Amino acid sequence: ALAGVLAAREQAQAAALDALRRREWVLAGSVQDVYAEAIAARLIVHDLDATAGRPLRQFRTLPPYPFPAQGDDPSVGAAAADTAEPRGDNH
């Protein structure tokens, strides 16, 4: 009887873990979309600044993405995106 209870518990935990992994992938996809939009918005702002002849705005660096594996040093992994591009004079 105990073996049956333990097997059922293991199956329930495996199903819960699988659901959590699927949820993690959905959330990671959402973070990736937001990250891409943030970079795109920065590039648009830089283009507008360059067109207006203003200095490029400085943004806070984005956190590393993809996220470092757990237990890794957070400073290791993907570098923060530098969205500033050198611009030539368009005058």
Short mmCIF file of N, CA and C in Angstrom, two decimals:
data_model
loop_
_atom_site.label_atom_id
_atom_site.label_comp_id
_atom_site.label_asym_id
_atom_site.label_seq_id
_atom_site.Cartn_x
_atom_site.Cartn_y
_atom_site.Cartn_z
N ALA A 1 0.84 -1.20 0.00
CA ALA A 1 0.00 0.00 0.00
C ALA A 1 0.88 1.26 0.00
N LEU A 2 1.96 1.20 0.81
CA LEU A 2 2.87 2.35 0.88
C LEU A 2 3.52 2.62 -0.47
N ALA A 3 3.90 1.56 -1.18
CA ALA A 3 4.52 1.73 -2.49
C ALA A 3 3.55 2.40 -3.46
N GLY A 4 2.28 2.04 -3.38
CA GLY A 4 1.27 2.65 -4.24
C GLY A 4 1.09 4.12 -3.92
N VAL A 5 1.09 4.47 -2.64
CA VAL A 5 0.96 5.86 -2.22
C VAL A 5 2.17 6.66 -2.70
N LEU A 6 3.35 6.10 -2.54
CA LEU A 6 4.58 6.79 -2.96
C LEU A 6 4.61 6.95 -4.49
N ALA A 7 4.17 5.95 -5.21
CA ALA A 7 4.15 6.05 -6.67
C ALA A 7 3.17 7.14 -7.11
N ALA A 8 2.01 7.19 -6.48
CA ALA A 8 1.02 8.23 -6.82
C ALA A 8 1.56 9.61 -6.48
N ARG A 9 2.25 9.71 -5.34
CA ARG A 9 2.84 11.00 -4.95
C ARG A 9 3.92 11.43 -5.95
N GLU A 10 4.74 10.47 -6.37
CA GLU A 10 5.78 10.78 -7.35
C GLU A 10 5.17 11.24 -8.67
N GLN A 11 4.11 10.59 -9.11
CA GLN A 11 3.44 10.99 -10.34
C GLN A 11 2.85 12.39 -10.22
N ALA A 12 2.25 12.68 -9.07
CA ALA A 12 1.67 14.02 -8.86
C ALA A 12 2.76 15.08 -8.86
N GLN A 13 3.88 14.80 -8.23
CA GLN A 13 4.98 15.75 -8.20
C GLN A 13 5.59 15.93 -9.58
N ALA A 14 5.70 14.86 -10.34
CA ALA A 14 6.24 14.95 -11.70
C ALA A 14 5.30 15.80 -12.58
N ALA A 15 4.00 15.62 -12.42
CA ALA A 15 3.04 16.41 -13.19
C ALA A 15 3.11 17.88 -12.80
N ALA A 16 3.25 18.15 -11.50
CA ALA A 16 3.36 19.54 -11.04
C ALA A 16 4.65 20.17 -11.55
N LEU A 17 5.73 19.43 -11.53
CA LEU A 17 7.01 19.94 -12.03
C LEU A 17 6.92 20.22 -13.53
N ASP A 18 6.27 19.34 -14.27
CA ASP A 18 6.10 19.54 -15.71
C ASP A 18 5.28 20.80 -15.97
N ALA A 19 4.23 21.01 -15.20
CA ALA A 19 3.40 22.22 -15.36
C ALA A 19 4.21 23.47 -15.05
N LEU A 20 5.03 23.42 -14.02
CA LEU A 20 5.88 24.56 -13.67
C LEU A 20 6.91 24.85 -14.77
N ARG A 21 7.47 23.82 -15.35
CA ARG A 21 8.44 24.02 -16.44
C ARG A 21 7.77 24.67 -17.65
N ARG A 22 6.56 24.21 -17.98
CA ARG A 22 5.85 24.82 -19.10
C ARG A 22 5.54 26.28 -18.80
N ARG A 23 5.15 26.57 -17.57
CA ARG A 23 4.87 27.95 -17.18
C ARG A 23 6.14 28.80 -17.26
N GLU A 24 7.27 28.24 -16.84
CA GLU A 24 8.54 28.96 -16.92
C GLU A 24 8.86 29.32 -18.36
N TRP A 25 8.64 28.39 -19.30
CA TRP A 25 8.92 28.66 -20.71
C TRP A 25 8.01 29.75 -21.26
N VAL A 26 6.74 29.74 -20.85
CA VAL A 26 5.81 30.79 -21.30
C VAL A 26 6.26 32.14 -20.77
N LEU A 27 6.63 32.19 -19.49
CA LEU A 27 7.08 33.44 -18.89
C LEU A 27 8.40 33.91 -19.52
N ALA A 28 9.30 32.98 -19.79
CA ALA A 28 10.57 33.36 -20.43
C ALA A 28 10.31 33.93 -21.82
N GLY A 29 9.35 33.38 -22.53
CA GLY A 29 9.00 33.92 -23.84
C GLY A 29 8.45 35.32 -23.73
N SER A 30 7.65 35.57 -22.70
CA SER A 30 7.11 36.91 -22.48
C SER A 30 8.22 37.90 -22.14
N VAL A 31 9.15 37.48 -21.30
CA VAL A 31 10.28 38.35 -20.95
C VAL A 31 11.10 38.65 -22.19
N GLN A 32 11.30 37.66 -23.03
CA GLN A 32 12.07 37.87 -24.26
C GLN A 32 11.36 38.90 -25.15
N ASP A 33 10.03 38.82 -25.24
CA ASP A 33 9.28 39.79 -26.05
C ASP A 33 9.43 41.20 -25.49
N VAL A 34 9.32 41.35 -24.17
CA VAL A 34 9.45 42.67 -23.54
C VAL A 34 10.87 43.20 -23.73
N TYR A 35 11.85 42.34 -23.60
CA TYR A 35 13.25 42.73 -23.78
C TYR A 35 13.48 43.25 -25.19
N ALA A 36 12.95 42.52 -26.19
CA ALA A 36 13.10 42.95 -27.58
C ALA A 36 12.41 44.29 -27.82
N GLU A 37 11.24 44.48 -27.24
CA GLU A 37 10.52 45.75 -27.39
C GLU A 37 11.28 46.90 -26.73
N ALA A 38 11.91 46.63 -25.59
CA ALA A 38 12.69 47.67 -24.91
C ALA A 38 13.87 48.10 -25.77
N ILE A 39 14.54 47.15 -26.37
CA ILE A 39 15.67 47.48 -27.25
C ILE A 39 15.18 48.25 -28.47
N ALA A 40 14.07 47.81 -29.04
CA ALA A 40 13.52 48.51 -30.22
C ALA A 40 13.13 49.94 -29.86
N ALA A 41 12.52 50.13 -28.71
CA ALA A 41 12.13 51.48 -28.29
C ALA A 41 13.35 52.36 -28.10
N ARG A 42 14.40 51.81 -27.53
CA ARG A 42 15.63 52.59 -27.35
C ARG A 42 16.22 53.01 -28.69
N LEU A 43 16.21 52.10 -29.63
CA LEU A 43 16.75 52.43 -30.95
C LEU A 43 15.92 53.53 -31.63
N ILE A 44 14.61 53.46 -31.48
CA ILE A 44 13.75 54.50 -32.05
C ILE A 44 14.05 55.84 -31.40
N VAL A 45 14.19 55.86 -30.08
CA VAL A 45 14.50 57.11 -29.37
C VAL A 45 15.85 57.65 -29.82
N HIS A 46 16.83 56.77 -30.00
CA HIS A 46 18.15 57.21 -30.47
C HIS A 46 18.06 57.78 -31.88
N ASP A 47 17.27 57.15 -32.74
CA ASP A 47 17.09 57.69 -34.09
C ASP A 47 16.44 59.07 -34.05
N LEU A 48 15.42 59.22 -33.20
CA LEU A 48 14.76 60.53 -33.08
C LEU A 48 15.72 61.58 -32.53
N ASP A 49 16.52 61.21 -31.54
CA ASP A 49 17.51 62.14 -31.00
C ASP A 49 18.52 62.54 -32.07
N ALA A 50 18.99 61.56 -32.82
CA ALA A 50 19.98 61.85 -33.87
C ALA A 50 19.38 62.74 -34.94
N THR A 51 18.15 62.48 -35.33
CA THR A 51 17.49 63.29 -36.35
C THR A 51 17.31 64.72 -35.87
N ALA A 52 17.01 64.89 -34.58
CA ALA A 52 16.80 66.23 -34.02
C ALA A 52 18.11 66.92 -33.68
N GLY A 53 19.24 66.21 -33.84
CA GLY A 53 20.54 66.81 -33.53
C GLY A 53 20.84 66.88 -32.05
N ARG A 54 20.11 66.13 -31.26
CA ARG A 54 20.36 66.09 -29.81
C ARG A 54 21.32 64.96 -29.49
N PRO A 55 22.00 65.08 -28.33
CA PRO A 55 22.84 63.94 -27.91
C PRO A 55 21.95 62.74 -27.61
N LEU A 56 22.51 61.55 -27.83
CA LEU A 56 21.74 60.34 -27.57
C LEU A 56 21.44 60.21 -26.09
N ARG A 57 20.21 59.86 -25.78
CA ARG A 57 19.83 59.65 -24.37
C ARG A 57 20.51 58.40 -23.85
N GLN A 58 20.87 58.48 -22.60
CA GLN A 58 21.48 57.33 -21.94
C GLN A 58 20.41 56.59 -21.15
N PHE A 59 20.32 55.30 -21.37
CA PHE A 59 19.36 54.46 -20.66
C PHE A 59 20.11 53.59 -19.66
N ARG A 60 19.38 53.19 -18.62
CA ARG A 60 19.95 52.20 -17.72
C ARG A 60 20.18 50.93 -18.51
N THR A 61 21.23 50.21 -18.16
CA THR A 61 21.49 48.95 -18.87
C THR A 61 20.40 47.95 -18.51
N LEU A 62 20.07 47.12 -19.46
CA LEU A 62 19.09 46.07 -19.22
C LEU A 62 19.77 44.92 -18.49
N PRO A 63 19.01 44.18 -17.71
CA PRO A 63 19.61 43.03 -17.03
C PRO A 63 20.03 41.97 -18.04
N PRO A 64 20.92 41.09 -17.67
CA PRO A 64 21.36 40.05 -18.61
C PRO A 64 20.19 39.21 -19.09
N TYR A 65 20.19 38.90 -20.37
CA TYR A 65 19.19 37.99 -20.92
C TYR A 65 19.83 37.23 -22.06
N PRO A 66 19.68 35.97 -22.17
CA PRO A 66 18.89 35.12 -21.30
C PRO A 66 19.49 35.06 -19.91
N PHE A 67 18.64 34.74 -18.96
CA PHE A 67 19.05 34.74 -17.57
C PHE A 67 20.14 33.70 -17.35
N PRO A 68 21.12 34.04 -16.51
CA PRO A 68 22.13 33.04 -16.18
C PRO A 68 21.49 31.86 -15.46
N ALA A 69 22.07 30.69 -15.61
CA ALA A 69 21.56 29.52 -14.91
C ALA A 69 21.63 29.75 -13.41
N GLN A 70 20.69 29.17 -12.69
CA GLN A 70 20.69 29.36 -11.25
C GLN A 70 21.99 28.87 -10.66
N GLY A 71 22.49 29.63 -9.71
CA GLY A 71 23.75 29.28 -9.07
C GLY A 71 24.93 29.92 -9.76
N ASP A 72 24.72 30.40 -11.00
CA ASP A 72 25.80 31.08 -11.69
C ASP A 72 25.91 32.51 -11.16
N ASP A 73 27.05 33.08 -11.36
CA ASP A 73 27.25 34.48 -11.01
C ASP A 73 26.39 35.33 -11.93
N PRO A 74 25.53 36.23 -11.38
CA PRO A 74 24.66 37.01 -12.26
C PRO A 74 25.41 37.92 -13.23
N SER A 75 26.67 38.22 -12.91
CA SER A 75 27.43 39.07 -13.83
C SER A 75 27.96 38.28 -15.01
N VAL A 76 27.85 36.95 -14.94
CA VAL A 76 28.30 36.09 -16.03
C VAL A 76 27.10 35.79 -16.91
N GLY A 77 27.33 35.63 -18.18
CA GLY A 77 26.21 35.32 -19.08
C GLY A 77 26.07 36.40 -20.11
N ALA A 78 24.86 36.64 -20.53
CA ALA A 78 24.62 37.64 -21.56
C ALA A 78 24.98 39.01 -21.03
N ALA A 79 25.61 39.79 -21.86
CA ALA A 79 25.98 41.15 -21.49
C ALA A 79 24.76 42.04 -21.61
N ALA A 80 24.72 43.08 -20.80
CA ALA A 80 23.64 44.05 -20.91
C ALA A 80 23.71 44.69 -22.28
N ALA A 81 22.56 44.91 -22.84
CA ALA A 81 22.50 45.44 -24.21
C ALA A 81 22.89 46.91 -24.23
N ASP A 82 23.84 47.23 -25.07
CA ASP A 82 24.22 48.62 -25.29
C ASP A 82 23.54 49.03 -26.58
N THR A 83 22.53 49.88 -26.46
CA THR A 83 21.75 50.24 -27.65
C THR A 83 22.23 51.53 -28.29
N ALA A 84 23.25 52.15 -27.72
CA ALA A 84 23.76 53.38 -28.33
C ALA A 84 24.57 53.02 -29.56
N GLU A 85 24.25 53.68 -30.65
CA GLU A 85 24.99 53.46 -31.88
C GLU A 85 25.72 54.73 -32.25
N PRO A 86 26.96 54.63 -32.71
CA PRO A 86 27.65 55.83 -33.15
C PRO A 86 26.93 56.41 -34.36
N ARG A 87 26.80 57.71 -34.39
CA ARG A 87 26.11 58.38 -35.49
C ARG A 87 27.05 59.35 -36.17
N GLY A 88 26.96 59.42 -37.48
CA GLY A 88 27.70 60.41 -38.23
C GLY A 88 26.87 61.67 -38.36
N ASP A 89 27.50 62.77 -38.74
CA ASP A 89 26.76 64.00 -38.96
C ASP A 89 25.92 63.88 -40.21
N ASN A 90 24.64 64.20 -40.10
CA ASN A 90 23.75 64.16 -41.25
C ASN A 90 23.42 65.55 -41.73
N HIS A 91 24.24 66.52 -41.35
CA HIS A 91 23.95 67.94 -41.72
C HIS A 91 24.37 68.20 -43.13
#
